[in-house]
Short mmCIF file of C-alpha atoms and ligand atoms in Angstrom, two decimals:
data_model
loop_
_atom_site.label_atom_id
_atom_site.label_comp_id
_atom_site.label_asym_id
_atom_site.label_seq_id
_atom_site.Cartn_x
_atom_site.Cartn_y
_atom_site.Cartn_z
CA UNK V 1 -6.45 -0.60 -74.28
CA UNK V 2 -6.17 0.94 -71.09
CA UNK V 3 -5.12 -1.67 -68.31
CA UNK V 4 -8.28 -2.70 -66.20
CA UNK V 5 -8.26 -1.98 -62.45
CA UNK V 6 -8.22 -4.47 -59.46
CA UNK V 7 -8.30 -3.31 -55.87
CA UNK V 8 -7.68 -6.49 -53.52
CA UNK V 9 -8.33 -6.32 -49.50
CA UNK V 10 -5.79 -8.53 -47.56
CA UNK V 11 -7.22 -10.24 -44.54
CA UNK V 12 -5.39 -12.19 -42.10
CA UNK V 13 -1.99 -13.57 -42.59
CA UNK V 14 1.63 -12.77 -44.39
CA UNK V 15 1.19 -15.97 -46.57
CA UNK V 16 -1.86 -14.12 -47.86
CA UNK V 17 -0.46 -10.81 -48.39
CA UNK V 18 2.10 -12.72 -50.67
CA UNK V 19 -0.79 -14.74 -52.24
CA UNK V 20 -2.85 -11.11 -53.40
CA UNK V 21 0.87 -10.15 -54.83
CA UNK V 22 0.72 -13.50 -56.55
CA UNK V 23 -2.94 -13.24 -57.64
CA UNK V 24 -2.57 -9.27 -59.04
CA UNK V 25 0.35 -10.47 -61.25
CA UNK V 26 -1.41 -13.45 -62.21
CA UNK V 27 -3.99 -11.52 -64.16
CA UNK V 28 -2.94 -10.07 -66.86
CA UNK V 29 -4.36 -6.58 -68.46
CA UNK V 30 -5.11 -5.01 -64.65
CA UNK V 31 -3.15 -2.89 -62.61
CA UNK V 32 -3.79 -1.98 -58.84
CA UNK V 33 -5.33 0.39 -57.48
CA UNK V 34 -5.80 1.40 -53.55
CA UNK V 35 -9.49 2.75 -54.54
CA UNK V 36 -12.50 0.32 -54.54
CA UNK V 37 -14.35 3.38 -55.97
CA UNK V 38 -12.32 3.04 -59.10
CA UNK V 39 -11.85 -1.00 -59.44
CA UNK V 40 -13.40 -2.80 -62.30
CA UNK V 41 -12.48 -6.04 -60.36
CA UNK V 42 -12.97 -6.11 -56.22
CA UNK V 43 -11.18 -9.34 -55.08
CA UNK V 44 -11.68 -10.30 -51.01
CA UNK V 45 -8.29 -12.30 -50.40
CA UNK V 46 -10.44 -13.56 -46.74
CA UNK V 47 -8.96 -15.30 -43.35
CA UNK V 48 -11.32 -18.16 -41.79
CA UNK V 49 -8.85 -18.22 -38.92
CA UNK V 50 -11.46 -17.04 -36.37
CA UNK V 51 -15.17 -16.24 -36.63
CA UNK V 52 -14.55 -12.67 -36.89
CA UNK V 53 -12.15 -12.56 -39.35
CA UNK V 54 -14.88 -14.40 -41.72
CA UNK V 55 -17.64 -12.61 -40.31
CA UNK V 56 -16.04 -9.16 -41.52
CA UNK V 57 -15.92 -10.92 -44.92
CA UNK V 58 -19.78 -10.81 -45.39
CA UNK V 59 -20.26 -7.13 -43.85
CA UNK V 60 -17.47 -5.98 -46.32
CA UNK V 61 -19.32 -7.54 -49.22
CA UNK V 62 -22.51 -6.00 -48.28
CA UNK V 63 -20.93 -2.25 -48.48
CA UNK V 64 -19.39 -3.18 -51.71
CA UNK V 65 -23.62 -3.36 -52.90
CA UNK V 66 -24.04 0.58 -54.20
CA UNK V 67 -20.84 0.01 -55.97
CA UNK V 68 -21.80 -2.52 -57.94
CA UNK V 69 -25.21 -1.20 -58.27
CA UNK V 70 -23.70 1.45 -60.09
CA UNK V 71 -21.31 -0.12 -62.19
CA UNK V 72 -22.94 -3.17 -62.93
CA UNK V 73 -19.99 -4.66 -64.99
CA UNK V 74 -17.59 -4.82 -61.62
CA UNK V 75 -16.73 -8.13 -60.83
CA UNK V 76 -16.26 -9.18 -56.89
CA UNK V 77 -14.25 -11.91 -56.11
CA UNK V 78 -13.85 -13.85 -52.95
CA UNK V 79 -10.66 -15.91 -52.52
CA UNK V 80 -8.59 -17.16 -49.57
CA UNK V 81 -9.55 -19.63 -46.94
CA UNK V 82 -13.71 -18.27 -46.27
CA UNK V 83 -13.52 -19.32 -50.19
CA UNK V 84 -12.07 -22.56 -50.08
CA UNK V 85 -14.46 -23.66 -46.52
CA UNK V 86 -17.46 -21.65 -47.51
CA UNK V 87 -16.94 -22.46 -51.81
CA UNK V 88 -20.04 -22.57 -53.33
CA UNK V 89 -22.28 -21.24 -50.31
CA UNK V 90 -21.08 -17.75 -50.37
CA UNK V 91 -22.31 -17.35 -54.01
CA UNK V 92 -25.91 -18.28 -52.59
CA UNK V 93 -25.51 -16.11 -49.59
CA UNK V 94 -24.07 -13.03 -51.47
CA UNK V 95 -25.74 -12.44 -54.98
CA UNK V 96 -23.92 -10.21 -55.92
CA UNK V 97 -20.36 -11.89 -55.83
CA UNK V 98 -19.14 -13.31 -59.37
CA UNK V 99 -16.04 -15.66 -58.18
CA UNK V 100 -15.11 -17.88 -55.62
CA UNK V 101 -11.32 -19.03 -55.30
CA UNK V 102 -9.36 -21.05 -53.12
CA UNK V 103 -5.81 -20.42 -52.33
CA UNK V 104 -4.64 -23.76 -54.15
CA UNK V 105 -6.21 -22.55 -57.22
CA UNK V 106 -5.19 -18.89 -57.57
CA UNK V 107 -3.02 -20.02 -61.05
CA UNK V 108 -6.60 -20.62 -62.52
CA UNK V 109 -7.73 -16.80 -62.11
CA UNK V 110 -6.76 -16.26 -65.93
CA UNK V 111 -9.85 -18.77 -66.78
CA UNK V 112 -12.18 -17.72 -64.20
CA UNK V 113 -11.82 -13.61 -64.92
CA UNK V 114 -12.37 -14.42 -68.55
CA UNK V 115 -15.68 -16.95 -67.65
CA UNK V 116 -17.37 -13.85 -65.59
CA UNK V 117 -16.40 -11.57 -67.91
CA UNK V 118 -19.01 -13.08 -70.05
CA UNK V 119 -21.55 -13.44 -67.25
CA UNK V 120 -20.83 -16.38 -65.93
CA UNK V 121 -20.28 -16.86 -62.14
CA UNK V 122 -16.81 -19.18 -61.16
CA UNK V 123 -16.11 -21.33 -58.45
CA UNK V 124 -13.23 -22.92 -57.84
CA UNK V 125 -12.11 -24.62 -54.97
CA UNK V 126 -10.12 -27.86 -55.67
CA UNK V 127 -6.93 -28.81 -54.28
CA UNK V 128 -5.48 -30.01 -57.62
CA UNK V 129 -2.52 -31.72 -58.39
CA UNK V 130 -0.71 -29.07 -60.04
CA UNK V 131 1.48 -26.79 -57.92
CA UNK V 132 0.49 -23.49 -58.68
CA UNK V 133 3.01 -21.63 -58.22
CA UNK V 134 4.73 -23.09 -61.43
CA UNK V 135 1.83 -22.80 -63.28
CA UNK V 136 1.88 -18.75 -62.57
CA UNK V 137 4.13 -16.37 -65.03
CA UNK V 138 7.46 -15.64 -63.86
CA UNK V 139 7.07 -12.88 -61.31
CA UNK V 140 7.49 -8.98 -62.67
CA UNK V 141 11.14 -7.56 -62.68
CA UNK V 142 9.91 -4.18 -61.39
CA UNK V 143 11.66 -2.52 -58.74
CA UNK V 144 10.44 -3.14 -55.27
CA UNK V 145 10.72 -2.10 -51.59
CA UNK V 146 13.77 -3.86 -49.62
CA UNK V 147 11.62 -6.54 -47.70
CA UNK V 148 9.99 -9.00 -49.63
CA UNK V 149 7.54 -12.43 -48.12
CA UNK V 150 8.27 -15.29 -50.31
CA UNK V 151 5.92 -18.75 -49.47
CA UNK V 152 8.04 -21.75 -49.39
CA UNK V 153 5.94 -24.01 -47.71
CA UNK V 154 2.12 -24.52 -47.48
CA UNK V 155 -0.77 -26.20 -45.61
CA UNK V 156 -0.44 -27.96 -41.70
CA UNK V 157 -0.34 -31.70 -40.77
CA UNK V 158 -0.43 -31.00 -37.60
CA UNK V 159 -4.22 -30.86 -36.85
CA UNK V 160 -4.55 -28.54 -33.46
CA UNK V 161 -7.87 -29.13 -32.21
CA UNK V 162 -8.84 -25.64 -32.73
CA UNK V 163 -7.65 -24.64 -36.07
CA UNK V 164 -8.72 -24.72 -39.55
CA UNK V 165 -5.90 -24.45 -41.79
CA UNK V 166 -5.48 -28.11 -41.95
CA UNK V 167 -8.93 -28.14 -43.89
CA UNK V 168 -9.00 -24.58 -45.43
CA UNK V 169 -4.64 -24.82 -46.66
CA UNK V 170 -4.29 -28.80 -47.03
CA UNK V 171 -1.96 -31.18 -46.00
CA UNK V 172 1.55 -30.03 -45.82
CA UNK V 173 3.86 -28.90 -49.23
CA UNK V 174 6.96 -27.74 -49.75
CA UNK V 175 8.04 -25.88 -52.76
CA UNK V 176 11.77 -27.26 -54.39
CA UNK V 177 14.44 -25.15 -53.16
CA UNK V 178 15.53 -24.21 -56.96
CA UNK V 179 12.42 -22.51 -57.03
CA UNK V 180 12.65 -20.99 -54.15
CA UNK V 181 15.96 -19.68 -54.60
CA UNK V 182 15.45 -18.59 -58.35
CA UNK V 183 12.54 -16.33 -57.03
CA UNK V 184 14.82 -15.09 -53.97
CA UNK V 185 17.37 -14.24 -56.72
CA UNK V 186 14.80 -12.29 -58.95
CA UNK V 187 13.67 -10.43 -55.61
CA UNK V 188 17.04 -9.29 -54.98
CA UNK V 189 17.85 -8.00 -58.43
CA UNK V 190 14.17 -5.78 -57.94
CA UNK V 191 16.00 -4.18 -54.90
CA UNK V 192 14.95 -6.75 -52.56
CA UNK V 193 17.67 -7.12 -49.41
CA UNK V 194 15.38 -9.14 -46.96
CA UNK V 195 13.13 -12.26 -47.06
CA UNK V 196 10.36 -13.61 -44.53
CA UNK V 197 9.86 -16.86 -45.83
CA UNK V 198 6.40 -18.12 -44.96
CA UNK V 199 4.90 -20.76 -44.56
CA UNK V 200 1.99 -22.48 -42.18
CA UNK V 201 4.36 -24.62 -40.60
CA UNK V 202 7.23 -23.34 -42.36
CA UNK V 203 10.15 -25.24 -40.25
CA UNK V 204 8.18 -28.43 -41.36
CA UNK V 205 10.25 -27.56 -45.04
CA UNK V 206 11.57 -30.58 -46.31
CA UNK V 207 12.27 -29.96 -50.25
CA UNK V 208 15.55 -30.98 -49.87
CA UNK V 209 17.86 -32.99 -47.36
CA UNK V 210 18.66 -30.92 -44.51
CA UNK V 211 15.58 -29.34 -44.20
CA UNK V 212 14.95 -25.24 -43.30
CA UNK V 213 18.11 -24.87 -42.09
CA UNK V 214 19.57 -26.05 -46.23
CA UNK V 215 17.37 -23.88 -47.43
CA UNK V 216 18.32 -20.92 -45.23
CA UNK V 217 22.08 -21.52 -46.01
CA UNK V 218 21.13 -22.04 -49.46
CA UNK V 219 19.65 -18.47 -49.80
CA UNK V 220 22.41 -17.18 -47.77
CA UNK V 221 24.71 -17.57 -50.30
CA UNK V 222 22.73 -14.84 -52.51
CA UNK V 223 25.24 -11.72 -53.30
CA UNK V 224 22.57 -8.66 -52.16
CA UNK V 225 20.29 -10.64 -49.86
CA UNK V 226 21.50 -9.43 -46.68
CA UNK V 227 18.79 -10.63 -44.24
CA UNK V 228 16.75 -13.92 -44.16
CA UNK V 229 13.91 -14.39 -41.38
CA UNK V 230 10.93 -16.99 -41.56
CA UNK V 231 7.36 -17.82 -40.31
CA UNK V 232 5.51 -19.24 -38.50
CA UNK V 233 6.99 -22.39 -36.89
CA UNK V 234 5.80 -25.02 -34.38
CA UNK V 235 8.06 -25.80 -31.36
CA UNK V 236 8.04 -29.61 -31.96
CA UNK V 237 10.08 -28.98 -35.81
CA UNK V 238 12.57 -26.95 -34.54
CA UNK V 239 16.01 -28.84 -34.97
CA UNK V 240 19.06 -29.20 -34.42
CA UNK V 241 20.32 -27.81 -37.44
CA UNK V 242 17.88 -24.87 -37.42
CA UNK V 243 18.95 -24.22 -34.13
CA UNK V 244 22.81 -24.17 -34.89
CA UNK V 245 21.93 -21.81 -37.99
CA UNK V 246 20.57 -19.21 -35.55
CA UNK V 247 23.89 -19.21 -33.99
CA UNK V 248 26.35 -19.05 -36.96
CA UNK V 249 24.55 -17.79 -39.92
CA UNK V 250 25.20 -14.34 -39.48
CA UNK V 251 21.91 -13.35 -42.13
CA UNK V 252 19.20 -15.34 -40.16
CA UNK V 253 18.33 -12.63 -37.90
CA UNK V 254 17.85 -13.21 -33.89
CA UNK V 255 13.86 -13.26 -34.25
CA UNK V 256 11.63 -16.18 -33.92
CA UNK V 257 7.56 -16.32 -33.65
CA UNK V 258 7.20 -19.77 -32.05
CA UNK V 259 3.72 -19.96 -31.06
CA UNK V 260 2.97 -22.02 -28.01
CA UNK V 261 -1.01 -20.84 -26.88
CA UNK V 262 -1.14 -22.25 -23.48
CA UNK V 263 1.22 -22.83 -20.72
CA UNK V 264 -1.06 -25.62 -19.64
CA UNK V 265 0.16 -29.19 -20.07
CA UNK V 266 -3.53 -30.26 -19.69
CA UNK V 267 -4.61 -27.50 -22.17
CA UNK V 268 -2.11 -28.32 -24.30
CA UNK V 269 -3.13 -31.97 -24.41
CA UNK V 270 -6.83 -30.82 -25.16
CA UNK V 271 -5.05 -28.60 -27.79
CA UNK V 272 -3.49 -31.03 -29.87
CA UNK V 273 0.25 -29.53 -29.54
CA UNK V 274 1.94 -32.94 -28.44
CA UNK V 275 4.55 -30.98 -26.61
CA UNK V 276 4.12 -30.33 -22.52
CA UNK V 277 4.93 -26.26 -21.34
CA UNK V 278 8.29 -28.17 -20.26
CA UNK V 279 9.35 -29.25 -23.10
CA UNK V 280 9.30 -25.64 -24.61
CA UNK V 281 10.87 -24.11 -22.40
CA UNK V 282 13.57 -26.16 -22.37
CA UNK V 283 13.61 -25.84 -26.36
CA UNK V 284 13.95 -21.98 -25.82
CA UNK V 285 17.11 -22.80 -23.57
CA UNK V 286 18.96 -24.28 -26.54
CA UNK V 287 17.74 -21.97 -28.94
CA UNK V 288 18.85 -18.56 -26.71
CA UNK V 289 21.81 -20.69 -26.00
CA UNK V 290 22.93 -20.95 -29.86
CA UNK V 291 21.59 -16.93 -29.80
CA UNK V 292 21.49 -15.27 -26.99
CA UNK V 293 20.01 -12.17 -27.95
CA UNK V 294 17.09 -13.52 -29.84
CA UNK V 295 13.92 -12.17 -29.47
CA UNK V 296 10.84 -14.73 -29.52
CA UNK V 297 7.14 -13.95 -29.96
CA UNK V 298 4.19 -15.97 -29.54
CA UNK V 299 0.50 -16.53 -30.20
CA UNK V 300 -2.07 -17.61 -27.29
CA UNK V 301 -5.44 -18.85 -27.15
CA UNK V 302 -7.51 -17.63 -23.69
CA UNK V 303 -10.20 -19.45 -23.08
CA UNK V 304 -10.25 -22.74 -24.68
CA UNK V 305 -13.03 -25.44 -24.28
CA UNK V 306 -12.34 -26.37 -20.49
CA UNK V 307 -9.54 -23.79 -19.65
CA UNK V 308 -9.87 -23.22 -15.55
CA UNK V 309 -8.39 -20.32 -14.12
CA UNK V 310 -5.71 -22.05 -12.57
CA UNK V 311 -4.79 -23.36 -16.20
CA UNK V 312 -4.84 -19.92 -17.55
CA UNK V 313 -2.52 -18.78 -14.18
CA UNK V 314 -0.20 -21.43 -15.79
CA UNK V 315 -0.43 -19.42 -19.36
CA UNK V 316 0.57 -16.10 -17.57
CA UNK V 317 3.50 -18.18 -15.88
CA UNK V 318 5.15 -19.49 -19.02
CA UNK V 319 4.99 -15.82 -20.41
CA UNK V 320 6.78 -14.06 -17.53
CA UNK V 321 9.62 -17.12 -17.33
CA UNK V 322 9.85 -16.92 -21.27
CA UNK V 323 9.99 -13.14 -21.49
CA UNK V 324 8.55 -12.30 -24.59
CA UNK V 325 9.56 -9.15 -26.69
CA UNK V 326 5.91 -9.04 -28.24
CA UNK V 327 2.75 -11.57 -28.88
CA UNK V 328 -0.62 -11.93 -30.13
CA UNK V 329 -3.26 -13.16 -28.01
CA UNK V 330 -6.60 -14.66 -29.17
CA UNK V 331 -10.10 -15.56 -27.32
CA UNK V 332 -10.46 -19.45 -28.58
CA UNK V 333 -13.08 -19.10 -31.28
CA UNK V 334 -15.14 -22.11 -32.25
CA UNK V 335 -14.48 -22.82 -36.01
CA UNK V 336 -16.84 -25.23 -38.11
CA UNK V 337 -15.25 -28.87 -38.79
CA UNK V 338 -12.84 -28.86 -35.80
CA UNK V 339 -12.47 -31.37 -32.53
CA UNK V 340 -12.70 -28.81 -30.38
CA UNK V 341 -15.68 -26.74 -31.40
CA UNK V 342 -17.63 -29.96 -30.37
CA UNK V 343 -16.54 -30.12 -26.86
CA UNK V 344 -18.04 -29.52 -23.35
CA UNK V 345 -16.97 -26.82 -21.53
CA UNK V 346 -17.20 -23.69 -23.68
CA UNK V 347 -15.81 -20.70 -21.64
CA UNK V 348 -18.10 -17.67 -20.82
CA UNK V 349 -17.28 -14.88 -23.18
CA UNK V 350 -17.15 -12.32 -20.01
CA UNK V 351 -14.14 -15.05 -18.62
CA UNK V 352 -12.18 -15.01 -22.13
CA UNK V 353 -12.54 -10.97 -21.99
CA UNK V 354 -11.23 -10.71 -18.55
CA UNK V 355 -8.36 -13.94 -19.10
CA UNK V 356 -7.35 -11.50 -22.73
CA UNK V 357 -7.00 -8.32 -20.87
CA UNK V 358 -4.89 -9.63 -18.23
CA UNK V 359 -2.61 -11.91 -20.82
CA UNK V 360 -2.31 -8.89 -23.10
CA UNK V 361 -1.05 -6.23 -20.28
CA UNK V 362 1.33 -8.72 -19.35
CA UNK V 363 2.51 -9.31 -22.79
CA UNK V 364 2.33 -5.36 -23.39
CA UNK V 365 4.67 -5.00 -20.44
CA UNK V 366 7.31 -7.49 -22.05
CA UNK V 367 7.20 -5.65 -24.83
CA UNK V 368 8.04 -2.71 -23.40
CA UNK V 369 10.65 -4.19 -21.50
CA UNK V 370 12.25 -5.72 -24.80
CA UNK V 371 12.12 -2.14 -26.29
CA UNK V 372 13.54 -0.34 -23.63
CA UNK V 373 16.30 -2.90 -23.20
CA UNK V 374 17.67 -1.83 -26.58
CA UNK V 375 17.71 1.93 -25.29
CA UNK V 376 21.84 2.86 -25.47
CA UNK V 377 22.39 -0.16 -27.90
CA UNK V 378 23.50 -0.24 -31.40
CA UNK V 379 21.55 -2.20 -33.67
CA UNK V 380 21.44 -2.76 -37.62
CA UNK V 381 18.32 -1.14 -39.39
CA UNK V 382 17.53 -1.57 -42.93
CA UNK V 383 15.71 1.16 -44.27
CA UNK V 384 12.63 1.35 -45.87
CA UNK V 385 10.65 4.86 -46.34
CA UNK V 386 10.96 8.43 -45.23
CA UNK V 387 9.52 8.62 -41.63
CA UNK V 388 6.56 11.06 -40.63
CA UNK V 389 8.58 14.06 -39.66
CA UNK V 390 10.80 15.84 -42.07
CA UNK V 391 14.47 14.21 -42.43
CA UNK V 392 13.31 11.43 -41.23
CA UNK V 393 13.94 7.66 -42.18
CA UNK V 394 11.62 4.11 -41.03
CA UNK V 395 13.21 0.95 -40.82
CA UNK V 396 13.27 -2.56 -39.24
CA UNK V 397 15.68 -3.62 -36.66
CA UNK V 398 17.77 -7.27 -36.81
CA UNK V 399 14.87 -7.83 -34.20
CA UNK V 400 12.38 -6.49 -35.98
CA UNK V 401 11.65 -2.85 -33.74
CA UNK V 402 10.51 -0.40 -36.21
CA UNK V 403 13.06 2.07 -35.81
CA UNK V 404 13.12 5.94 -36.84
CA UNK V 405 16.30 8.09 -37.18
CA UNK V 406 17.52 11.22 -38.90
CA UNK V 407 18.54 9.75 -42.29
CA UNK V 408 19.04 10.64 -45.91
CA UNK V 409 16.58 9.65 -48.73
CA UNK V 410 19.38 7.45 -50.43
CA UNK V 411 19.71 5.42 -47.60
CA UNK V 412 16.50 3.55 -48.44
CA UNK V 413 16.65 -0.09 -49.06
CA UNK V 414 20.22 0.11 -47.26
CA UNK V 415 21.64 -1.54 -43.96
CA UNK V 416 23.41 1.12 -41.72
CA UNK V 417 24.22 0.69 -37.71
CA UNK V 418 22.33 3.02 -35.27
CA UNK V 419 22.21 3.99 -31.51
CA UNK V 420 18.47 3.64 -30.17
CA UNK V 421 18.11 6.40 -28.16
CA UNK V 422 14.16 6.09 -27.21
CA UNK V 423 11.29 4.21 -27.09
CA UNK V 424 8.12 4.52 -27.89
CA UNK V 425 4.78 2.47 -27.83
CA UNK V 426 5.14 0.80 -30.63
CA UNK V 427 8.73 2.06 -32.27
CA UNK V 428 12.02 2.95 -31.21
CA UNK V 429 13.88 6.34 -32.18
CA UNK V 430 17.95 6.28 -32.93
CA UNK V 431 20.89 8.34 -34.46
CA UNK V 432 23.17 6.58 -37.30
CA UNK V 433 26.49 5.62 -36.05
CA UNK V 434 29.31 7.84 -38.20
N1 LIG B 1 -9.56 -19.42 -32.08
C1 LIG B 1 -8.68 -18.48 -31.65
N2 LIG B 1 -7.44 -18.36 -32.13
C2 LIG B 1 -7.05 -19.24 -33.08
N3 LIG B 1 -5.87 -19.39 -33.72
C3 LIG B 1 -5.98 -20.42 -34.59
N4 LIG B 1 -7.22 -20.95 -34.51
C4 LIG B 1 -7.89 -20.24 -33.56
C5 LIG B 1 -9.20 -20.31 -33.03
N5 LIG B 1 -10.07 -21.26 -33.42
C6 LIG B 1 -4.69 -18.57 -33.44
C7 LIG B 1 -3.52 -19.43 -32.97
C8 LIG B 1 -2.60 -19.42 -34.14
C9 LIG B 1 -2.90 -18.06 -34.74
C10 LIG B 1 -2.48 -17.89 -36.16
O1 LIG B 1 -4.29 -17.93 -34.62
O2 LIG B 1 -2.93 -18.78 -31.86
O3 LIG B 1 -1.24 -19.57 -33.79
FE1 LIG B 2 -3.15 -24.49 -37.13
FE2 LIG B 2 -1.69 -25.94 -35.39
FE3 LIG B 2 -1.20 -26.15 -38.03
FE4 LIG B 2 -0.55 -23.89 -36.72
S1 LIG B 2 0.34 -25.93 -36.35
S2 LIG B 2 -1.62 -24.02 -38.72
S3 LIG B 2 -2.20 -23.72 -35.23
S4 LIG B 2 -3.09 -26.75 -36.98
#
């Protein structure tokens, strides 16, 4: 029989993009396709993250109506974190979806496709016992690009006041390094030369002694897996050891998203953070002291409850001393079930608008700065795909700068040293080094 098609639409973050990889080879007898048009299963892999991430959710479902009106035997899925806070809800709000499915319970699509294949409609929703990641097949040995994600760690303890993921992802879990590494092994024999492992609070790892910094040696180690980065971290689980591996282990590359959203001590009190604007900057002494060329990013929250002006001045102040080579920026959005959605002092949407546009040209022109830095330089870029223009190659940067240069085909999926001559808005151009 002719395999079945499934078209899944990634919202939000990395550790979902891995989780619709996960989910596709999870069911058996469909393929992918990129076309809704043609799908004879639709699955929403949603973000809750902010109200118009899950907003987008329910506008998306209503366009996917005339399709299903004319191929009544599609089945529309909705899985991810709107699933596991909305559940049961969404099935009364939107008739016509079939399945509901949290992100703990993805191993269970199997049971659910084959209930709504008979009519039934599925929810599911628990956090169960089981990790599901053994319960799910051994992934495919099919070739694949040179940068794979790979989840190692899952949920948040921490409990910012703002954030869901503590409710929608669970308490914190970390997957056995064995695992972990016999899945980095099976990505490297597919062609696979660099990992991101993920995770919501992915320095929090602790399935073995030694913590992230074991695990990144561990993977090291791996014949063919030439780069290892990871994300996303919080300042306050950096250590020591993680630290020193950014400064000897020549695979980790010099790249680090270490949110800190406000520069504010008081804001970051209200927030939940347990760490003062101080203490991070001093953390990203020690860490550019162990690397000196690393690049950090960051995400920031304008306008959260009770954020004055002179609070957000404070925000701006931290970026310009930290000197970031790119961020993302976010107006505070009030999500259902959290401390802070309750509180006094909500911030005018006109003041977040103007607080975003002034945090994001400032973060723009750090960007900028970072790229243009790199102008004359030599850097390593693994490459990927043939670039836009004819002869052309695509790659990442040890930093991460999407870089193009005049490069064979066969040099995709390989690691060759190049001189950036240009940069661009969002990309640097270079020549290979003879
Ligand atoms: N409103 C706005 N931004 C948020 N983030 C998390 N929760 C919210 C919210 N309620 C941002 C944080 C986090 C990133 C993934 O999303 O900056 O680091
Ligand atoms: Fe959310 Fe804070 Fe946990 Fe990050 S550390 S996932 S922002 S609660």
């Amino acid at each position: 029989m002719a395999p079945k098609k499934l078209y899944i639409k990634t919202y939000g973050c990395q550790m979902n993009v891995y989780d619709s990889e996960r989910m596709a080879e999870a069911l058996p007898g469909y393929e992918r396709t990129e076309d809704a048009a043609e799908a004879d299963m639709v699955l929403l892999n949603t973000c809750h993250i902010r109200e118009k991430a899950a907003e987008k959710v329910y506008s998306d479902l209503g366009r996917l109506r005339p399709l299903k009106d004319a191929k009544p035997d599609l089945k529309i899925g909705v899985a991810g974190c709107v699933a596991q806070a909305e559940g049961e809800e969404i099935l009364t709000r939107m008739p016509l979806v079939d399945l509901v499915v949290g992100p703990q319970s993805y191993h269970r699509l199997p049971a659910m496709e084959r209930a709504v294949q008979t009519g039934a409609r599925a929810v599911d929703t628990e956090f169960p016992e089981e990790d599901k990641f053994e319960k799910l097949a051994a992934r495919p040995k099919a070739k694949r690009g040179p940068t794979a994600f790979l989840t190692v760690q899952e949920g948040c303890d921490k409990f910012c006041a703002f954030c869901v993921v503590p409710y929608t992802r669970g308490a914190e879990v970390s997957r056995p390094a064995e695992r972990i590494e016999a899945e980095a092994r099976g990505l490297v024999e597919a062609g696979v030369r660099e990992v991101t492992l993920l995770g919501q609070n992915v320095n929090a790892w602790h399935g073995e002694a030694g913590g992230l910094a074991a695990l990144v040696r561990r993977l090291a180690a791996i014949d063919g897996l030439e780069r290892i980065r990871y994300t996303t971290s919080h300042p306050n689980d950096m250590d020591e050891a993680l630290i020193a591996a950014h400064g000897d282990e020549a695979k980790l590359m010099p790249y680090l998203h270490l949110p800190v959203q406000s520069g504010s001590d008081r804001v970051l009190k209200a927030m939940n953070r347990k760490h003062t604007a101080e203490d991070y900057l001093r953390l990203v002494e020690r860490i550019r002291t162990a690397r000196p060329d690393i690049l950090l990013t960051s995400d920031f929250i304008v306008g959260f409850p009770g954020e004055t002006d002179a609070e957000f001045e404070e925000t701006l102040s931290l970026v310009r001393e930290v000197g970031y080579g790119s961020a993302f920026s976010f107006k505070y959005s009030p999500r259902p079930g959290t401390p802070a959605a309750e509180r006094k002092g909500q911030v005018a949407p006109e003041v977040m608008d103007e607080r975003l546009s002034r945090l994001q040209a400032l973060l723009t022109e750090g960007q900028r700065a970072a790229q243009e830095a790199m102008v004359g330089k030599v850097t390593h870029v693994l490459f990927e795909k043939p670039g836009r223009m004819p002869g052309q190659m695509i790659g990442k940067s040890d930093h991460l700068f999407a870089v193009h240069a005049e490069a064979p085909q066969e040099l995709a999926g390989q690691i060759r040293p190049v001189r950036i001559t240009a940069s661009a808005p969002n990309s640097l151009a270079g020549a290979l080094v003879a």
